[in-house]
PDB file of C-alpha atoms in Angstrom:
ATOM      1  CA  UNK A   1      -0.706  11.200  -7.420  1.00 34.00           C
ATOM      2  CA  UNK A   2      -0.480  11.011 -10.980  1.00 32.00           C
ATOM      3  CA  UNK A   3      -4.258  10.575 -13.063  1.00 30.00           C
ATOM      4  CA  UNK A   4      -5.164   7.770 -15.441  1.00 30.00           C
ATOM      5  CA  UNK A   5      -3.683   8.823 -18.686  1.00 28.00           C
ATOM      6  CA  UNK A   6      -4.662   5.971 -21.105  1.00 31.00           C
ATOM      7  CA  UNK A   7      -7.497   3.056 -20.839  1.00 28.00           C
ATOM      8  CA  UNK A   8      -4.536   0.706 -20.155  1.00 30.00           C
ATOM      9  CA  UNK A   9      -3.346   2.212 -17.187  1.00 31.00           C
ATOM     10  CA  UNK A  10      -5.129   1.227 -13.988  1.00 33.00           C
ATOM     11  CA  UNK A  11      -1.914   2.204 -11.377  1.00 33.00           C
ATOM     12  CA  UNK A  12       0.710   4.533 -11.997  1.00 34.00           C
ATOM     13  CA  UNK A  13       3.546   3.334 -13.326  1.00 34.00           C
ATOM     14  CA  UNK A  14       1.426  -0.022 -14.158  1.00 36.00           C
ATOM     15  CA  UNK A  15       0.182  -1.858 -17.636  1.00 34.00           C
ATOM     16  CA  UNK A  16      -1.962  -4.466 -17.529  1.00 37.00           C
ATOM     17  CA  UNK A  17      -3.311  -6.461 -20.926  1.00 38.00           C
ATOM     18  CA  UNK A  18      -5.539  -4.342 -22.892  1.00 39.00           C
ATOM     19  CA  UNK A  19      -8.340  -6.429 -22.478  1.00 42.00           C
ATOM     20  CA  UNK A  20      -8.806  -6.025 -18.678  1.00 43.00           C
ATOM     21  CA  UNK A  21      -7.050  -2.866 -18.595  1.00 46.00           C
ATOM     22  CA  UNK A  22      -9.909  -1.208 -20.869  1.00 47.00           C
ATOM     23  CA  UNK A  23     -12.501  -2.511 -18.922  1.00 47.00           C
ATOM     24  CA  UNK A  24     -11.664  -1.808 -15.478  1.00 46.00           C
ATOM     25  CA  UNK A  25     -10.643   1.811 -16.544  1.00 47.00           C
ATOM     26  CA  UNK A  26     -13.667   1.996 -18.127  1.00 48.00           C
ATOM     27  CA  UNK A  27     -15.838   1.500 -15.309  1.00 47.00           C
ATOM     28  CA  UNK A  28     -13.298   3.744 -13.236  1.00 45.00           C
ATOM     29  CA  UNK A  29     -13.427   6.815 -15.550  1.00 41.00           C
ATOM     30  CA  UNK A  30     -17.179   6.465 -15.541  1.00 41.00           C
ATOM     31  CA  UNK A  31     -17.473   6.550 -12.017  1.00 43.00           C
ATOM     32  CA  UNK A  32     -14.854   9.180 -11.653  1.00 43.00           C
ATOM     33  CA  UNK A  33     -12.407   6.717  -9.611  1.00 44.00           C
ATOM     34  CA  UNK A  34      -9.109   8.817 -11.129  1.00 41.00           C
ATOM     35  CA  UNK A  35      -6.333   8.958  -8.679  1.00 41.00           C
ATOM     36  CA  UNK A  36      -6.587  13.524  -7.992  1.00 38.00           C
ATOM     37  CA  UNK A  37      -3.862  14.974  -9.299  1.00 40.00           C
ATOM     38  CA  UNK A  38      -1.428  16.538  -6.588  1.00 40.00           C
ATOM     39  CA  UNK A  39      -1.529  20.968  -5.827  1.00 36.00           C
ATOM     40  CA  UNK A  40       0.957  22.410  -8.592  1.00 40.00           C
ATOM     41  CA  UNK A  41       0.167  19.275 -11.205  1.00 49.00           C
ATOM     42  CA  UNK A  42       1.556  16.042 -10.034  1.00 71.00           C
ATOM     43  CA  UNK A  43       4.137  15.818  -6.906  1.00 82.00           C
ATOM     44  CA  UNK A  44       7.626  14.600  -7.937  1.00 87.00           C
ATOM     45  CA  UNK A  45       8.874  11.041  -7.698  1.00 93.00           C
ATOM     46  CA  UNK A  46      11.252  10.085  -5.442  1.00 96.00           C
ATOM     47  CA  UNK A  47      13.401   7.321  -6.179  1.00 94.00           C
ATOM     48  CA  UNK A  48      13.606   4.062  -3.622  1.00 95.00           C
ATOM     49  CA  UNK A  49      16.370   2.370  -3.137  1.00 91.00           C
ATOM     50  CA  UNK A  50      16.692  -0.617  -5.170  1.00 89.00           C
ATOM     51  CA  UNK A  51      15.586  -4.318  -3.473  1.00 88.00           C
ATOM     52  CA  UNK A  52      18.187  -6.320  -2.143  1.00 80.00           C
ATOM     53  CA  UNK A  53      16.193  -9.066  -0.237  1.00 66.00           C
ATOM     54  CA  UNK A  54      17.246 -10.265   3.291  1.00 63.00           C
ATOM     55  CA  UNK A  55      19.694 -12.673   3.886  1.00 67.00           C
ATOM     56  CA  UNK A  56      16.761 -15.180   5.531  1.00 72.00           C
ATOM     57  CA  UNK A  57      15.009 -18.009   3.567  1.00 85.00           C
ATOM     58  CA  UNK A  58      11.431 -18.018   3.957  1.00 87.00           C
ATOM     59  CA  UNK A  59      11.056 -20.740   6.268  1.00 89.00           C
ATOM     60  CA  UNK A  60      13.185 -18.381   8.975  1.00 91.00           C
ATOM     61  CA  UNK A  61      11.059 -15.413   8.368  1.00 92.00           C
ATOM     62  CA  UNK A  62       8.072 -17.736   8.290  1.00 90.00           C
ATOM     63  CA  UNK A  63       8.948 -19.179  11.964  1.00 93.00           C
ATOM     64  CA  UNK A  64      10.001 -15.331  13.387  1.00 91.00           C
ATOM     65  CA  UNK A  65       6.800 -13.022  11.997  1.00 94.00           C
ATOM     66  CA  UNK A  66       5.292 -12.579  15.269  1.00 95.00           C
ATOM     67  CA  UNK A  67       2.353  -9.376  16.127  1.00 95.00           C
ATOM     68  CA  UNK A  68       4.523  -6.956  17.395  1.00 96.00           C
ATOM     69  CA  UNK A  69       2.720  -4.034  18.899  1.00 96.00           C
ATOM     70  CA  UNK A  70       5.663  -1.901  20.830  1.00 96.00           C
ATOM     71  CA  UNK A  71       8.336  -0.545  18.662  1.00 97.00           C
ATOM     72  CA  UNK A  72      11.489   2.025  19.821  1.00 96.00           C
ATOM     73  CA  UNK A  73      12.226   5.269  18.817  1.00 95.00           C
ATOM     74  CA  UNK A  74      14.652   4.051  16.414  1.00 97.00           C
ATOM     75  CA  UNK A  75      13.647   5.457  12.600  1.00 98.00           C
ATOM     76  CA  UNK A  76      12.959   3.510   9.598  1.00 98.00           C
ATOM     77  CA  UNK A  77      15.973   3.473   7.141  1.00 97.00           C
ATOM     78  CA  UNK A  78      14.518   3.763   3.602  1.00 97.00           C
ATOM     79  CA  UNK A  79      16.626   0.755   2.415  1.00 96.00           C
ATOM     80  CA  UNK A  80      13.781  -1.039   4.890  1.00 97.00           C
ATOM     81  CA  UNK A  81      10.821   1.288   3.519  1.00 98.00           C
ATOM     82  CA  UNK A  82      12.055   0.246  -0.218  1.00 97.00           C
ATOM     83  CA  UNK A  83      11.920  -3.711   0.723  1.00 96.00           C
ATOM     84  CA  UNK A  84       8.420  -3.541   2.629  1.00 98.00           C
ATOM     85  CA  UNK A  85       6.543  -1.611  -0.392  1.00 98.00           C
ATOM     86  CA  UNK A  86       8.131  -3.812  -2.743  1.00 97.00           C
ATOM     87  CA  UNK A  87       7.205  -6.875  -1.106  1.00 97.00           C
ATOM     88  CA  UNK A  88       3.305  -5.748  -0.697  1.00 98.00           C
ATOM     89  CA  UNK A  89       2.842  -3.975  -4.391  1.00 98.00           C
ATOM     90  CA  UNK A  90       6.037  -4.763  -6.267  1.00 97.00           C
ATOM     91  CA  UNK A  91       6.658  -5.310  -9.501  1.00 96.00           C
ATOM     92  CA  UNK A  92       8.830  -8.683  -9.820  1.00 93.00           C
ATOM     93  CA  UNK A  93       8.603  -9.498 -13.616  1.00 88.00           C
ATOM     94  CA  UNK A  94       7.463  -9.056 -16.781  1.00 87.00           C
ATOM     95  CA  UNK A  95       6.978  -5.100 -15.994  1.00 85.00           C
ATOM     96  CA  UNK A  96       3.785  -5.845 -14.849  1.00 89.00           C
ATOM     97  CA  UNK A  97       3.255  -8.930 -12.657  1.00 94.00           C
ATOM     98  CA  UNK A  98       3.731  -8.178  -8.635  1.00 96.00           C
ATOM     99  CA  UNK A  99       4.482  -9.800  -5.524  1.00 97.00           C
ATOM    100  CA  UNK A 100       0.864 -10.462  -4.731  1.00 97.00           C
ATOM    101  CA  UNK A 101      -1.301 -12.366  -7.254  1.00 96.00           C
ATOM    102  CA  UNK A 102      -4.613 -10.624  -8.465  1.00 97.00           C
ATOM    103  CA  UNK A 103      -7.659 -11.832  -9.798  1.00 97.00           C
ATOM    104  CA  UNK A 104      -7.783 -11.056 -13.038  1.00 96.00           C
ATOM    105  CA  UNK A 105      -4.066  -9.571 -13.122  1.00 96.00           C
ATOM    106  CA  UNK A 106      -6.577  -6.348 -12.642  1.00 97.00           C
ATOM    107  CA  UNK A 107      -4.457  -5.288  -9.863  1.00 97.00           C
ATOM    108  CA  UNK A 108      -6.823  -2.991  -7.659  1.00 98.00           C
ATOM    109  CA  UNK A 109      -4.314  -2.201  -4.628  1.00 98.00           C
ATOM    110  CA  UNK A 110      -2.493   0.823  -3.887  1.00 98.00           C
ATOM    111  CA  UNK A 111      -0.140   1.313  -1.072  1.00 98.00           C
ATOM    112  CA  UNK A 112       0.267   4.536   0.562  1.00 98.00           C
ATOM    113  CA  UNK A 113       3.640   5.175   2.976  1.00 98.00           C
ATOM    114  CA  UNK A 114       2.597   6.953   6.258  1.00 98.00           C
ATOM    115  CA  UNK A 115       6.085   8.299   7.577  1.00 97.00           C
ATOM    116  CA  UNK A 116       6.913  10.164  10.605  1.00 96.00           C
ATOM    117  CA  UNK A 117      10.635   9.100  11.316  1.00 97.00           C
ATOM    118  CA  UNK A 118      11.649   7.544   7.875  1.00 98.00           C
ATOM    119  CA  UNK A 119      15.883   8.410   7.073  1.00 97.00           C
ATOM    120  CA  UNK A 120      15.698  10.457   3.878  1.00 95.00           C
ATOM    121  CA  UNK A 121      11.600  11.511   3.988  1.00 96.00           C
ATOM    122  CA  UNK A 122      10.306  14.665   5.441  1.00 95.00           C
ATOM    123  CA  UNK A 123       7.382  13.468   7.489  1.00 96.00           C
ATOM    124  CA  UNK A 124       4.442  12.505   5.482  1.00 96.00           C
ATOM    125  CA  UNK A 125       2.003  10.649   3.694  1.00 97.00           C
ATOM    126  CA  UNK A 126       3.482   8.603   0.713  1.00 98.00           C
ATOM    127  CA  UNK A 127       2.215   7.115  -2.391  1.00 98.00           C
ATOM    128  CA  UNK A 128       3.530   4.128  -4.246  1.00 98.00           C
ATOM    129  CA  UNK A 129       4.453   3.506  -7.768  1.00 97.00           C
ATOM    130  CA  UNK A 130       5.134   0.029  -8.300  1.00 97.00           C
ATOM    131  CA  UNK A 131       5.708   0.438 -12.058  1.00 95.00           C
ATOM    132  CA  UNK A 132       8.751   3.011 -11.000  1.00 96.00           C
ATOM    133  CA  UNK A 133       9.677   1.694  -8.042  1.00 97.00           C
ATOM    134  CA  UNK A 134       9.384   5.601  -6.242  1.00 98.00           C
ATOM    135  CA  UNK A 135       6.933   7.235  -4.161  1.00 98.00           C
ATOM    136  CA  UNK A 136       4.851  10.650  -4.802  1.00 98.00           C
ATOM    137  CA  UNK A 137       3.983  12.622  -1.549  1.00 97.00           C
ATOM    138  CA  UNK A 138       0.524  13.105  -1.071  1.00 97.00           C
ATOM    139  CA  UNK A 139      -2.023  15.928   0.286  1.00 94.00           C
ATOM    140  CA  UNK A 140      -2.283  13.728   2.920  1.00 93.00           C
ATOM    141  CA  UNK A 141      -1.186  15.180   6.724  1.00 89.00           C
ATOM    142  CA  UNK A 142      -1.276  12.460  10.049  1.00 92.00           C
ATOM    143  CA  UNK A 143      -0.142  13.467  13.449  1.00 94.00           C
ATOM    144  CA  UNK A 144       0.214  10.759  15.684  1.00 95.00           C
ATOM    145  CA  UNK A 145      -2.541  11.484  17.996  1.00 97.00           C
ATOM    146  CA  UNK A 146      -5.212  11.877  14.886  1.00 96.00           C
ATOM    147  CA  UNK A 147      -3.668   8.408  13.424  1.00 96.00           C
ATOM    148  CA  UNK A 148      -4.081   7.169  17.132  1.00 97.00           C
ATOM    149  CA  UNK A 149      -7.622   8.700  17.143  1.00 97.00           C
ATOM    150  CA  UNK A 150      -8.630   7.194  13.674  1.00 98.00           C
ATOM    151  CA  UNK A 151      -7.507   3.350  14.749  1.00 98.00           C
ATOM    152  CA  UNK A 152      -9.495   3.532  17.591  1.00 97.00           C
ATOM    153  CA  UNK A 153      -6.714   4.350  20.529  1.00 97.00           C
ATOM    154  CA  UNK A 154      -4.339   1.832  19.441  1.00 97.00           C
ATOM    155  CA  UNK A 155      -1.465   3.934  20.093  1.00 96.00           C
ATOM    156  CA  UNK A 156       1.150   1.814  18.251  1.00 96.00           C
ATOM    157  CA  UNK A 157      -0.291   3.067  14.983  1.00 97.00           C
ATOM    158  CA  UNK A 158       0.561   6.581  15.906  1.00 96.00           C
ATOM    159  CA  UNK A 159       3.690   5.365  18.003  1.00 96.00           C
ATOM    160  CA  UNK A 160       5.796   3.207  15.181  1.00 98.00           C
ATOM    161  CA  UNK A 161       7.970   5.492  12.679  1.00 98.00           C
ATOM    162  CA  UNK A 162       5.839   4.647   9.741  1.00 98.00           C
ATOM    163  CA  UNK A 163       2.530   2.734   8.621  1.00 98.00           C
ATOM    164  CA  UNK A 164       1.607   1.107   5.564  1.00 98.00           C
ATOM    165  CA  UNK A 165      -1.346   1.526   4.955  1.00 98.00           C
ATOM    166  CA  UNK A 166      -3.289  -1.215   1.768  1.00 98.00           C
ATOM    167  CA  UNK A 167      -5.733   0.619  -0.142  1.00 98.00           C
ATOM    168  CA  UNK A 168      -8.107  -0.468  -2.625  1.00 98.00           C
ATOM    169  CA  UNK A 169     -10.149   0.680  -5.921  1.00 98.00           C
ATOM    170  CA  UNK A 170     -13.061  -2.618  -6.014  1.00 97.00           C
ATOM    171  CA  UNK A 171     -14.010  -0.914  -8.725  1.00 97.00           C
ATOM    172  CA  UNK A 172     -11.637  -2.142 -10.664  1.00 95.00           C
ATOM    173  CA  UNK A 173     -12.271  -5.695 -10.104  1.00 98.00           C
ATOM    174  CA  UNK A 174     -15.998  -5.356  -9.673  1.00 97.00           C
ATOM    175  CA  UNK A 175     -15.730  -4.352 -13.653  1.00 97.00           C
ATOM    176  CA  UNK A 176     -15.036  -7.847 -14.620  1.00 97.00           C
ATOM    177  CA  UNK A 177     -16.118  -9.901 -11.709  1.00 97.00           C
ATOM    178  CA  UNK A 178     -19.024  -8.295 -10.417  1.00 97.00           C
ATOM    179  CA  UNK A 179     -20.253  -9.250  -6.585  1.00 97.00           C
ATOM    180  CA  UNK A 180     -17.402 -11.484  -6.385  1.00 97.00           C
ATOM    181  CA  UNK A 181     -14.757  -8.332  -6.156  1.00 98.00           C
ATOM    182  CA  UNK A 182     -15.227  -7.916  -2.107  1.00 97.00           C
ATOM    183  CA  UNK A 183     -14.064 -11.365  -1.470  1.00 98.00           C
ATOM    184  CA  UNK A 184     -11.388 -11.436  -4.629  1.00 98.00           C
ATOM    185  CA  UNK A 185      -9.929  -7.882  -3.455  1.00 98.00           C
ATOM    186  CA  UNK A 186     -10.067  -9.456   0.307  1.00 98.00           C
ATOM    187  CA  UNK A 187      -8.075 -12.242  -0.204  1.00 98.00           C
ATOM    188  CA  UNK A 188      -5.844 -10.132  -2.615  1.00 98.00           C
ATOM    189  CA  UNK A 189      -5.124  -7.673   0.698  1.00 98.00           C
ATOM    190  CA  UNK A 190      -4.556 -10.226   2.802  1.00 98.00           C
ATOM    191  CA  UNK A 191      -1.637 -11.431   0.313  1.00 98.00           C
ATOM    192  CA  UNK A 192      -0.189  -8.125   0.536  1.00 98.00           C
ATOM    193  CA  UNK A 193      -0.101  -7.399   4.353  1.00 98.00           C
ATOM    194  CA  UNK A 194       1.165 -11.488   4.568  1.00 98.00           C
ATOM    195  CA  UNK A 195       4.327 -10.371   2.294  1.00 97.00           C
ATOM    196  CA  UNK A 196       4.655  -7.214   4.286  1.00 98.00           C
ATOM    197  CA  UNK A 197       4.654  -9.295   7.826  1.00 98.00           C
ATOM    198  CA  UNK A 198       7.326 -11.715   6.038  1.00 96.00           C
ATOM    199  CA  UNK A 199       9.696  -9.364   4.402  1.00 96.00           C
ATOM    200  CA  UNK A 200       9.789  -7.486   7.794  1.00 96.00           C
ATOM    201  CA  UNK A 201      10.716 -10.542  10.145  1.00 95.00           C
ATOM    202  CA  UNK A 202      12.987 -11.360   7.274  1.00 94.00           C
ATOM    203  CA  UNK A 203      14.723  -7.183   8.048  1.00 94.00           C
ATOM    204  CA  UNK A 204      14.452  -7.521  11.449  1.00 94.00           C
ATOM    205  CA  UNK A 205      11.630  -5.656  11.903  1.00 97.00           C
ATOM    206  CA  UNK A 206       8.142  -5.627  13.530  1.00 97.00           C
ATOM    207  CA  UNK A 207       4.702  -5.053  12.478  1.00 98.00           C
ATOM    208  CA  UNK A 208       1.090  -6.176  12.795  1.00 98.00           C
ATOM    209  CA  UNK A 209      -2.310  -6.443  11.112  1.00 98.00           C
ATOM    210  CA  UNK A 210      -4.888  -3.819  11.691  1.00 98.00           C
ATOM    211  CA  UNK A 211      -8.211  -3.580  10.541  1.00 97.00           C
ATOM    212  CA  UNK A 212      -9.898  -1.654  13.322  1.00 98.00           C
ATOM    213  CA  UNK A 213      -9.955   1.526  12.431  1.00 98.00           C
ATOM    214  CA  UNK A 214     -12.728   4.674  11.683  1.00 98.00           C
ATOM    215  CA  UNK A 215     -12.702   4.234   7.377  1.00 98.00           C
ATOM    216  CA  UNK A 216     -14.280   7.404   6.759  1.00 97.00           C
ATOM    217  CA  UNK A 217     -11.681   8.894   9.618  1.00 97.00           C
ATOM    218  CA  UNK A 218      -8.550   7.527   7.831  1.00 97.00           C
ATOM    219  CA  UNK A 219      -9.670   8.561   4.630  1.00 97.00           C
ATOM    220  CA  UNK A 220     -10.162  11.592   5.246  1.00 96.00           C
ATOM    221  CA  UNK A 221      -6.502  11.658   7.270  1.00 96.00           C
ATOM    222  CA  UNK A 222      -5.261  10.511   3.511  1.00 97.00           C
ATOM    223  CA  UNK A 223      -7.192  12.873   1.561  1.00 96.00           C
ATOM    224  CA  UNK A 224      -7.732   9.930  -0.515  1.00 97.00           C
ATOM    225  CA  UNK A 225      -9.538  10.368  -3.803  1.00 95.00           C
ATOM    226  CA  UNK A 226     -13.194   8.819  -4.588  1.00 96.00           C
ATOM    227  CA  UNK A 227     -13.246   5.024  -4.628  1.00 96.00           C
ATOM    228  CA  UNK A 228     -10.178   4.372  -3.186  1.00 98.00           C
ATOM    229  CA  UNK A 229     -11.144   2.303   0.451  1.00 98.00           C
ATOM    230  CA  UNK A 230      -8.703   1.612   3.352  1.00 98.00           C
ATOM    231  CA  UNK A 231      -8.455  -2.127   3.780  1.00 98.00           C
ATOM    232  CA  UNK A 232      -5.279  -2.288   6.345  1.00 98.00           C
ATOM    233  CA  UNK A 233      -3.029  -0.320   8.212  1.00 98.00           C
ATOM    234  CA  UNK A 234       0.273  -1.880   9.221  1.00 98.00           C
ATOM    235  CA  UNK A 235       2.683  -0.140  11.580  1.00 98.00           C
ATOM    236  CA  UNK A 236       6.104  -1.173  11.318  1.00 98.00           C
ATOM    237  CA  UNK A 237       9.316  -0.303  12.988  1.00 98.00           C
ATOM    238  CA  UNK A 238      11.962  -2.107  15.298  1.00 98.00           C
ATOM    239  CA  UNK A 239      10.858  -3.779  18.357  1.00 97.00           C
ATOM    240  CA  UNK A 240      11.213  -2.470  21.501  1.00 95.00           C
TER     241      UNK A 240
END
C-alpha cells in the first residue's frame, strides 16, 4: 500500500482540493493513520482492465439485484473484478470525483479485493487505487475457513471466489465534520456496497450485504494499518 506522500493526498492515486485535503491529512498524519508501506517498499501495481459497463440500464439491474448467498465454483474473470471496484470507489470524472458521493469530497473509503479464484490474480488480498485504476497486493493472507470464522460461520463469505470488502479511515471526515463523520461515512458505505449490488446484477453476478462479522478478527485477517475500520464485506461470484 503506498504511504501519504503530500498533505493533498488522502488515497493513493487520489487528489482532493487543497483545502480539505490539508486538513484531513493533517489530522491523519497526526494520528499516524498512513496507509503501511508494503515488505520490500511498496508492492507493484497491477493494471485492471479498463470499464466497459454492462449492456443493462439501471432500471433492469435495479429490478434483478437480489441477496444471493450460494455461488458455484465458477471463478471471477477480472474484466468482472475491474467493473465491481470501479463501481464502489471509482474514479468517473474530473480525476478526482467517484462513483459514490462523499461528504465533503473528503473521500474516506478504501476498498480492499479478497481473491481466492479471480482469472489473472494469485490468491490474495487486494488493494485498490482508484486514482490508477490497479490494485497493490497486500500483507494480508485469508483462507476460507478463517474468513468463514471471522463473519461469524457464514460460509458464503469463505465459499464465493472473491469478497469486497469497504473499508474506512473516519478520521478523515471526522477532521472537518467532527461527531457527524459516523453517520456521514455510514451513509457514504452504504452508497458504495448499493453500486457494488447494482453493477453486479447488471454482470450477471451475485452478491450480498454483510455486516456481521468479528472487526478486530477481519482486521487482523487484512493486516490493515491503524485507523482503517471494516465497514462491509461483500462476497460476490455467480449464482449457483
Amino acid at each position: 500500500m503506498s504511504r501519504l506522500t503530500n498533505p493533498r493526498t488522502l488515497l493513493a492515486g487520489t487528489t482532493v482540493p487543497d483545502r480539505r485535503g490539508a486538513l484531513a491529512a493533517g489530522v491523519a498524519l497526526s494520528l499516524g493513520l498512513v496507509p503501511a508501506a508494503a515488505p520490500g517498499g511498496g508492492a507493484p501495481s497491477i493494471p485492471l482492465t479498463p470499464v466497459q459497463g454492462a449492456p443493462h440500464t439501471l432500471q433492469a439491474a435495479m429490478a434483478a439485484r437480489r441477496s444471493v448467498r450460494r455461488y458455484s465454483s465458477a471463478p471471477l474473470s477480472l474484466q468482472c473484478a475491474s467493473e465491481l471496484l470501479w463501481a464502489g470507489q471509482g474514479v468517473s470524472s474530473d480525476g478526482r470525483r467517484r462513483t459514490v458521493p462523499s461528504a465533503g469530497g473528503l473521500y474516506p473509503l478504501e476498498l480492499y479485493l479478497l481473491a481466492r479464484r479471480v482469472q489473472g490474480l494469485s490468491a490474495g488480498v487486494y488493494h485498490y487505487q482508484p486514482g490508477t485504476h490497479t490494485i497493490e497486493a497486500t500483507p494480508g493472507h485469508v483462507t476460507p475457513e478463517r474468513l468463514t470464522h471471522a463473519a461469524v460461520g457464514q460460509a458464503m463469505v469463505g465459499a464465493a471466489p472473491a469478497v469486497l470488502a469497504i473499508l474506512a479511515r473516519h478520521a478523515f471526515t471526522a477532521a472537518k465534520y467532527g461527531v457527524r463523520a459516523e453517520r456521514y461515512v455510514s451513509i457514504e458505505a452504504g452508497a458504495a456496497a448499493q453500486n457494488i449490488a447494482l453493477k453486479a446484477a447488471a454482470l450477471g453476478l451475485g452478491t450480498v450485504v454483510v455486516g456481521g462479522f468479528d472487526e478486530d478478527e477481519v482486521t487482523q485477517l487484512l493486516r490493515l494499518p491503524p485507523g482503517l475500520r471494516p465497514l462491509v464485506l461483500m462476497p460476490v461470484g455467480t449464482p449457483a
